[in-house]
């Protein structure tokens, strides 16, 4: 099968077409992958930045998000052959990946049915960023009238975090560069936009003199953002800023569990949220997508042959 792999330590990601199709284990299904996306995790994996924290089992197939059809069932499964499914691979090692024509998923992976009315190309960009955005907003317990600062609003997680904070009734302050990025976050529902390349804390203080109720910390330094919290405020960080650094900080590890994936799909189907896609790439172009990840507004999508 075709896949994008790292073939050895330090090798650049390349397309190859000689990999064996994987076989599903007893608690897995084999999926014919149709769509995926680029996450920061993929870039870190490709750069070798996860060496030391994860085992690289070569050839490493890159990719975490998937959407496709169930092709075969390993043992017993609630899914049937032909079912459209989406989700996220959650392995403790690097080796199996979704930037391939086939992948097996089950066990500890996140997998859910794609409801009728959602295309696989849409479902393929949702999993990791969407689940992480939902987990972040759940941890912040946003209430109507809160002012929520989303730091990193222009990325995949941020684009959904802005929309979920707005849905919860908050006034959203989003970070973005001037120009198209500012238009992008306003379009998603941000009431105020602050330019993170300038005096971010000064701009936020001018908008919320008593501090903000909550911070979704998806980019930038945590400490100055935590300093912007009103009394009783909360900060949820997807980038490792936790209670050891600040008493109001919660560290988020995105968990694409069934209920979370179902919520995401339902919200997309109902039109309550959408995951913006900046650019689309064919599978063979995925290595280039990794180099074009910075500066993207929302997601970069990958589609399989
Ligand atoms: N803990 C978890 O389970 C988990 C799960 C998913 C993601 N993550 C992490 O969460 C972060 C967000 O994920 P993502 O997929 O949304 O990544 P992303 O697409 O790279 O989004 C980050 C966004 O923040 C912008 N940005 C960069 N520096 C900033 C700053 N100082 N202040 C405000 N915005 C800034 C970036 O703009 P430019 O592109 O122009 O630099 C980019 O649009 C990533 O670091 C990712 O690795 C963690």
Tab-separated table of C-alpha atoms and ligand atoms in Angstrom:
chain	number	residue	atom	x	y	z
A	1	UNK	CA	0.000	0.000	0.000
A	2	UNK	CA	0.977	3.646	-0.370
A	3	UNK	CA	2.021	5.607	2.718
A	4	UNK	CA	4.161	8.481	3.947
A	5	UNK	CA	6.970	7.109	6.067
A	6	UNK	CA	10.103	7.929	7.981
A	7	UNK	CA	12.388	5.057	7.003
A	8	UNK	CA	15.181	5.514	9.527
A	9	UNK	CA	16.485	7.869	12.180
A	10	UNK	CA	16.892	11.366	10.699
A	11	UNK	CA	15.283	10.480	7.335
A	12	UNK	CA	12.896	12.944	5.689
A	13	UNK	CA	9.288	11.830	5.231
A	14	UNK	CA	8.780	10.187	1.837
A	15	UNK	CA	6.029	8.486	-0.132
A	16	UNK	CA	6.427	4.744	-0.781
A	17	UNK	CA	4.063	2.145	-2.180
A	18	UNK	CA	5.535	-1.161	-1.024
A	19	UNK	CA	4.182	-1.442	2.510
A	20	UNK	CA	2.103	-4.458	3.501
A	21	UNK	CA	-1.522	-3.796	4.280
A	22	UNK	CA	-1.878	-4.120	8.087
A	23	UNK	CA	-4.036	-6.872	9.642
A	24	UNK	CA	-6.558	-5.933	12.319
A	25	UNK	CA	-6.135	-7.442	15.795
A	26	UNK	CA	-9.082	-9.029	17.619
A	27	UNK	CA	-10.313	-5.677	18.968
A	28	UNK	CA	-9.527	-3.713	15.782
A	29	UNK	CA	-10.990	-2.928	12.399
A	30	UNK	CA	-9.097	-2.380	9.144
A	31	UNK	CA	-9.953	1.008	7.644
A	32	UNK	CA	-9.555	2.125	4.048
A	33	UNK	CA	-8.367	5.647	4.838
A	34	UNK	CA	-9.825	8.436	2.691
A	35	UNK	CA	-8.856	11.559	4.618
A	36	UNK	CA	-6.560	12.846	7.334
A	37	UNK	CA	-4.985	16.122	8.412
A	38	UNK	CA	-1.738	17.635	9.647
A	39	UNK	CA	-1.360	18.105	13.392
A	40	UNK	CA	1.525	19.628	15.310
A	41	UNK	CA	2.166	16.093	16.574
A	42	UNK	CA	2.934	14.902	13.019
A	43	UNK	CA	5.444	17.654	12.547
A	44	UNK	CA	7.134	16.834	15.847
A	45	UNK	CA	7.200	13.140	14.903
A	46	UNK	CA	8.721	13.942	11.483
A	47	UNK	CA	11.314	16.282	13.003
A	48	UNK	CA	12.453	13.593	15.422
A	49	UNK	CA	11.335	15.805	18.303
A	50	UNK	CA	9.564	12.877	20.012
A	51	UNK	CA	12.772	10.827	20.309
A	52	UNK	CA	13.249	10.031	23.957
A	53	UNK	CA	9.537	10.231	24.742
A	54	UNK	CA	8.237	7.757	22.120
A	55	UNK	CA	9.675	4.670	20.439
A	56	UNK	CA	10.190	5.148	16.659
A	57	UNK	CA	9.438	1.735	15.055
A	58	UNK	CA	10.690	2.064	11.471
A	59	UNK	CA	9.306	2.432	8.953
A	60	UNK	CA	7.191	4.977	10.820
A	61	UNK	CA	3.972	5.801	8.974
A	62	UNK	CA	3.001	9.375	9.909
A	63	UNK	CA	-0.517	10.681	10.633
A	64	UNK	CA	-2.924	10.551	13.580
A	65	UNK	CA	-6.332	11.654	12.253
A	66	UNK	CA	-8.334	9.379	9.976
A	67	UNK	CA	-11.652	9.064	8.212
A	68	UNK	CA	-12.568	6.197	5.922
A	69	UNK	CA	-14.609	3.050	5.523
A	70	UNK	CA	-14.331	-0.149	7.536
A	71	UNK	CA	-12.755	-2.682	5.164
A	72	UNK	CA	-12.499	-5.704	7.484
A	73	UNK	CA	-13.134	-6.650	11.101
A	74	UNK	CA	-10.504	-8.384	13.226
A	75	UNK	CA	-12.772	-10.032	15.794
A	76	UNK	CA	-16.009	-8.754	17.179
A	77	UNK	CA	-16.887	-5.134	16.532
A	78	UNK	CA	-19.820	-2.797	16.785
A	79	UNK	CA	-18.880	-1.632	13.277
A	80	UNK	CA	-19.719	-3.377	10.032
A	81	UNK	CA	-17.785	-3.604	6.799
A	82	UNK	CA	-18.527	-0.452	4.804
A	83	UNK	CA	-19.314	1.771	7.823
A	84	UNK	CA	-17.862	5.281	7.560
A	85	UNK	CA	-15.706	5.965	10.629
A	86	UNK	CA	-13.351	8.665	11.862
A	87	UNK	CA	-11.066	9.232	14.789
A	88	UNK	CA	-7.500	9.402	16.042
A	89	UNK	CA	-4.742	6.804	16.486
A	90	UNK	CA	-3.554	6.904	20.081
A	91	UNK	CA	-0.526	4.608	20.186
A	92	UNK	CA	2.253	4.785	22.758
A	93	UNK	CA	4.828	4.375	19.954
A	94	UNK	CA	5.354	5.705	16.424
A	95	UNK	CA	4.975	3.147	13.660
A	96	UNK	CA	1.345	2.784	12.643
A	97	UNK	CA	-0.044	5.913	11.041
A	98	UNK	CA	-2.965	7.203	9.045
A	99	UNK	CA	-1.112	8.791	6.109
A	100	UNK	CA	-1.612	5.503	4.307
A	101	UNK	CA	-4.209	3.721	2.222
A	102	UNK	CA	-5.053	1.424	5.136
A	103	UNK	CA	-4.758	1.534	8.908
A	104	UNK	CA	-6.034	-0.597	11.754
A	105	UNK	CA	-7.796	1.088	14.666
A	106	UNK	CA	-9.475	-0.024	17.854
A	107	UNK	CA	-8.277	-0.777	21.369
A	108	UNK	CA	-7.202	2.539	22.884
A	109	UNK	CA	-7.694	4.542	19.695
A	110	UNK	CA	-10.524	7.015	19.260
A	111	UNK	CA	-13.041	5.786	16.688
A	112	UNK	CA	-16.647	6.755	15.983
A	113	UNK	CA	-19.168	6.480	13.183
A	114	UNK	CA	-19.368	9.352	10.690
A	115	UNK	CA	-23.025	10.377	10.635
A	116	UNK	CA	-24.892	10.606	7.348
A	117	UNK	CA	-24.518	14.125	6.027
A	118	UNK	CA	-20.829	14.577	6.901
A	119	UNK	CA	-18.259	13.912	4.218
A	120	UNK	CA	-15.176	11.840	5.005
A	121	UNK	CA	-13.011	14.805	3.944
A	122	UNK	CA	-14.660	16.840	6.716
A	123	UNK	CA	-14.452	14.089	9.330
A	124	UNK	CA	-10.764	13.526	8.530
A	125	UNK	CA	-9.688	16.912	9.885
A	126	UNK	CA	-11.794	16.815	13.038
A	127	UNK	CA	-10.389	14.230	15.422
A	128	UNK	CA	-7.352	15.364	17.367
A	129	UNK	CA	-7.788	19.132	17.137
A	130	UNK	CA	-11.527	18.898	17.754
A	131	UNK	CA	-11.272	16.592	20.759
A	132	UNK	CA	-8.530	18.765	22.227
A	133	UNK	CA	-10.626	21.917	21.764
A	134	UNK	CA	-13.625	20.279	23.453
A	135	UNK	CA	-11.525	18.961	26.349
A	136	UNK	CA	-10.013	22.423	26.784
A	137	UNK	CA	-13.401	24.153	26.848
A	138	UNK	CA	-14.854	21.513	29.191
A	139	UNK	CA	-11.957	22.096	31.591
A	140	UNK	CA	-12.575	25.856	31.505
A	141	UNK	CA	-16.310	25.391	32.305
A	142	UNK	CA	-17.144	28.583	30.408
A	143	UNK	CA	-20.404	30.307	31.397
A	144	UNK	CA	-22.464	32.960	29.649
A	145	UNK	CA	-20.941	36.384	30.208
A	146	UNK	CA	-17.382	35.087	30.700
A	147	UNK	CA	-14.578	36.757	28.799
A	148	UNK	CA	-12.382	34.008	27.297
A	149	UNK	CA	-8.966	34.661	25.793
A	150	UNK	CA	-8.037	32.083	23.136
A	151	UNK	CA	-4.258	32.242	22.653
A	152	UNK	CA	-3.491	30.385	19.411
A	153	UNK	CA	-6.952	30.994	17.933
A	154	UNK	CA	-5.715	30.699	14.330
A	155	UNK	CA	-4.752	26.997	14.534
A	156	UNK	CA	-6.931	23.911	14.275
A	157	UNK	CA	-7.565	23.639	18.020
A	158	UNK	CA	-8.042	27.389	18.320
A	159	UNK	CA	-10.547	27.648	15.482
A	160	UNK	CA	-12.856	25.256	17.318
A	161	UNK	CA	-12.077	26.679	20.763
A	162	UNK	CA	-13.245	30.126	19.593
A	163	UNK	CA	-16.520	28.653	18.317
A	164	UNK	CA	-17.182	26.534	21.434
A	165	UNK	CA	-16.429	29.444	23.771
A	166	UNK	CA	-18.822	31.604	21.787
A	167	UNK	CA	-21.474	28.829	21.854
A	168	UNK	CA	-21.127	28.721	25.653
A	169	UNK	CA	-22.091	32.394	25.704
A	170	UNK	CA	-18.666	33.928	26.272
A	171	UNK	CA	-17.199	37.098	24.866
A	172	UNK	CA	-14.195	35.734	22.976
A	173	UNK	CA	-10.900	37.582	22.711
A	174	UNK	CA	-8.771	35.842	20.068
A	175	UNK	CA	-5.110	36.205	19.153
A	176	UNK	CA	-4.258	36.779	15.489
A	177	UNK	CA	-1.875	38.716	13.313
A	178	UNK	CA	-3.393	41.723	11.517
A	179	UNK	CA	-4.921	41.032	8.080
A	180	UNK	CA	-6.481	37.740	6.929
A	181	UNK	CA	-5.841	36.011	10.277
A	182	UNK	CA	-7.847	38.714	12.078
A	183	UNK	CA	-10.726	38.335	9.606
A	184	UNK	CA	-10.515	34.555	10.097
A	185	UNK	CA	-11.020	34.628	13.886
A	186	UNK	CA	-13.740	37.304	13.676
A	187	UNK	CA	-15.558	35.117	11.197
A	188	UNK	CA	-15.444	32.266	13.723
A	189	UNK	CA	-17.082	34.429	16.367
A	190	UNK	CA	-14.333	36.366	18.147
A	191	UNK	CA	-15.708	39.662	19.498
A	192	UNK	CA	-12.222	41.114	19.994
A	193	UNK	CA	-8.879	40.398	18.343
A	194	UNK	CA	-5.445	41.016	19.849
A	195	UNK	CA	-2.210	40.933	17.851
A	196	UNK	CA	0.180	38.489	19.526
A	197	UNK	CA	3.139	39.974	17.677
A	198	UNK	CA	2.627	43.208	19.669
A	199	UNK	CA	1.995	44.025	23.337
A	200	UNK	CA	-0.485	41.218	23.972
A	201	UNK	CA	-0.972	41.774	27.694
A	202	UNK	CA	-1.500	45.529	27.184
A	203	UNK	CA	-4.118	44.909	24.515
A	204	UNK	CA	-5.986	42.356	26.662
A	205	UNK	CA	-5.841	44.595	29.752
A	206	UNK	CA	-7.381	47.430	27.722
A	207	UNK	CA	-10.274	45.129	26.736
A	208	UNK	CA	-10.696	43.469	30.143
A	209	UNK	CA	-9.313	45.781	32.858
A	210	UNK	CA	-10.385	43.391	35.650
A	211	UNK	CA	-8.900	40.396	33.882
A	212	UNK	CA	-10.360	37.590	31.784
A	213	UNK	CA	-12.462	34.726	33.165
A	214	UNK	CA	-10.578	32.026	31.286
A	215	UNK	CA	-7.631	31.442	28.980
A	216	UNK	CA	-7.374	28.670	26.398
A	217	UNK	CA	-3.585	28.411	26.169
A	218	UNK	CA	-2.781	26.880	22.784
A	219	UNK	CA	0.282	28.980	21.901
A	220	UNK	CA	2.715	31.480	23.427
A	221	UNK	CA	4.101	31.767	26.956
A	222	UNK	CA	1.795	30.595	29.734
A	223	UNK	CA	2.938	32.802	32.602
A	224	UNK	CA	2.008	36.221	31.125
A	225	UNK	CA	-1.353	34.797	30.025
A	226	UNK	CA	-2.050	33.428	33.511
A	227	UNK	CA	-1.262	36.924	34.785
A	228	UNK	CA	-4.270	38.205	32.808
A	229	UNK	CA	-6.780	36.073	34.759
A	230	UNK	CA	-9.416	37.714	36.931
A	231	UNK	CA	-9.771	36.383	40.505
A	232	UNK	CA	-11.128	32.828	40.282
A	233	UNK	CA	-10.160	32.580	36.603
A	234	UNK	CA	-8.927	29.383	34.944
A	235	UNK	CA	-6.295	28.590	32.321
A	236	UNK	CA	-6.287	25.342	30.343
A	237	UNK	CA	-3.097	24.594	28.416
A	238	UNK	CA	-2.545	22.103	25.598
A	239	UNK	CA	1.178	22.860	25.596
A	240	UNK	CA	2.272	21.711	29.002
A	241	UNK	CA	1.643	24.708	31.262
A	242	UNK	CA	0.120	23.190	34.392
A	243	UNK	CA	-0.483	23.555	38.114
A	244	UNK	CA	3.256	23.353	38.833
A	245	UNK	CA	3.654	26.660	36.965
A	246	UNK	CA	0.459	28.423	38.132
A	247	UNK	CA	-2.280	27.393	40.580
A	248	UNK	CA	-5.079	28.270	38.115
A	249	UNK	CA	-3.548	26.235	35.273
A	250	UNK	CA	-4.795	22.849	34.078
A	251	UNK	CA	-2.755	20.800	31.626
A	252	UNK	CA	-4.858	19.214	28.871
A	253	UNK	CA	-4.125	15.936	27.133
A	254	UNK	CA	-6.677	15.697	24.320
A	255	UNK	CA	-8.613	12.406	24.542
A	256	UNK	CA	-10.590	11.548	21.426
A	257	UNK	CA	-13.049	9.302	23.251
A	258	UNK	CA	-16.208	8.041	21.597
A	259	UNK	CA	-18.491	10.539	23.329
A	260	UNK	CA	-16.231	13.446	22.376
A	261	UNK	CA	-16.021	12.372	18.722
A	262	UNK	CA	-19.810	11.911	18.608
A	263	UNK	CA	-20.320	15.401	20.070
A	264	UNK	CA	-17.993	16.903	17.480
A	265	UNK	CA	-19.723	15.147	14.601
A	266	UNK	CA	-23.161	16.147	15.912
A	267	UNK	CA	-22.109	19.769	16.266
A	268	UNK	CA	-20.686	19.843	12.740
A	269	UNK	CA	-23.770	18.135	11.330
A	270	UNK	CA	-26.058	20.627	13.080
A	271	UNK	CA	-23.943	23.540	11.817
A	272	UNK	CA	-23.064	24.708	15.346
A	273	UNK	CA	-19.335	24.537	14.563
A	274	UNK	CA	-17.145	23.984	11.532
A	275	UNK	CA	-13.503	23.093	11.112
A	276	UNK	CA	-11.963	25.501	8.605
A	277	UNK	CA	-9.548	23.950	6.107
A	278	UNK	CA	-6.904	26.287	4.731
A	279	UNK	CA	-5.397	23.951	2.102
A	280	UNK	CA	-5.841	20.391	0.839
A	281	UNK	CA	-3.034	18.001	-0.140
A	282	UNK	CA	-2.932	14.607	-1.849
A	283	UNK	CA	-1.239	11.840	0.152
A	284	UNK	CA	2.025	12.128	-1.818
A	285	UNK	CA	2.112	15.867	-1.038
A	286	UNK	CA	1.858	15.363	2.735
A	287	UNK	CA	5.622	15.898	3.297
A	288	UNK	CA	5.197	19.363	1.734
A	289	UNK	CA	2.156	20.005	3.917
A	290	UNK	CA	4.367	19.477	6.975
A	291	UNK	CA	6.645	22.295	5.817
A	292	UNK	CA	3.645	24.569	5.158
A	293	UNK	CA	1.956	23.973	8.525
A	294	UNK	CA	3.155	27.232	10.107
A	295	UNK	CA	0.967	30.165	9.170
A	296	UNK	CA	-2.033	28.024	8.201
A	297	UNK	CA	-5.431	29.345	9.235
A	298	UNK	CA	-7.267	26.312	10.602
A	299	UNK	CA	-6.380	22.895	9.256
A	300	UNK	CA	-4.355	21.384	6.438
A	301	UNK	CA	-6.243	18.389	5.021
A	302	UNK	CA	-4.720	15.261	3.429
A	303	UNK	CA	-6.699	13.027	1.068
A	304	UNK	CA	-5.841	9.473	0.065
A	305	UNK	CA	-5.875	8.039	-3.481
B	1	LIG	N1	-2.076	18.302	24.674
B	1	LIG	C1	-2.643	17.713	23.621
B	1	LIG	O1	-3.238	16.646	23.724
B	1	LIG	C2	-2.590	18.397	22.299
B	1	LIG	C3	-3.410	17.967	21.271
B	1	LIG	C4	-3.425	18.703	20.072
B	1	LIG	C5	-2.585	19.795	19.939
B	1	LIG	N2	-1.750	20.120	20.964
B	1	LIG	C6	-0.866	21.297	20.859
B	1	LIG	O2	-1.729	22.440	20.961
B	1	LIG	C7	-1.206	23.491	20.166
B	1	LIG	C8	-2.289	23.977	19.217
B	1	LIG	O3	-2.575	22.935	18.309
B	1	LIG	P1	-2.966	23.264	16.801
B	1	LIG	O4	-3.115	21.969	16.106
B	1	LIG	O5	-4.071	24.227	16.795
B	1	LIG	O6	-1.600	23.961	16.320
B	1	LIG	P2	-1.389	25.112	15.252
B	1	LIG	O7	-2.312	24.800	14.127
B	1	LIG	O8	0.075	25.213	15.068
B	1	LIG	O9	-1.943	26.405	15.990
B	1	LIG	C9	-1.201	27.283	16.747
B	1	LIG	C10	-1.571	28.685	16.275
B	1	LIG	O10	-1.061	29.655	17.173
B	1	LIG	C11	-0.437	30.702	16.433
B	1	LIG	N3	0.611	31.258	17.291
B	1	LIG	C12	1.952	31.036	17.232
B	1	LIG	N4	2.564	31.730	18.212
B	1	LIG	C13	1.607	32.365	18.907
B	1	LIG	C14	1.616	33.221	20.039
B	1	LIG	N5	2.750	33.541	20.655
B	1	LIG	N6	0.446	33.682	20.496
B	1	LIG	C15	-0.724	33.372	19.882
B	1	LIG	N7	-0.808	32.577	18.782
B	1	LIG	C16	0.366	32.070	18.324
B	1	LIG	C17	0.101	30.010	15.215
B	1	LIG	O11	0.268	30.948	14.192
B	1	LIG	P3	1.447	30.742	13.098
B	1	LIG	O12	1.112	29.461	12.387
B	1	LIG	O13	1.323	31.944	12.230
B	1	LIG	O14	2.718	30.633	13.879
B	1	LIG	C18	-0.992	28.990	14.912
B	1	LIG	O15	-2.013	29.566	14.110
B	1	LIG	C19	0.022	22.918	19.439
B	1	LIG	O16	1.184	23.286	20.149
B	1	LIG	C20	-0.173	21.423	19.521
B	1	LIG	O17	1.046	20.705	19.486
B	1	LIG	C21	-1.731	19.461	22.136
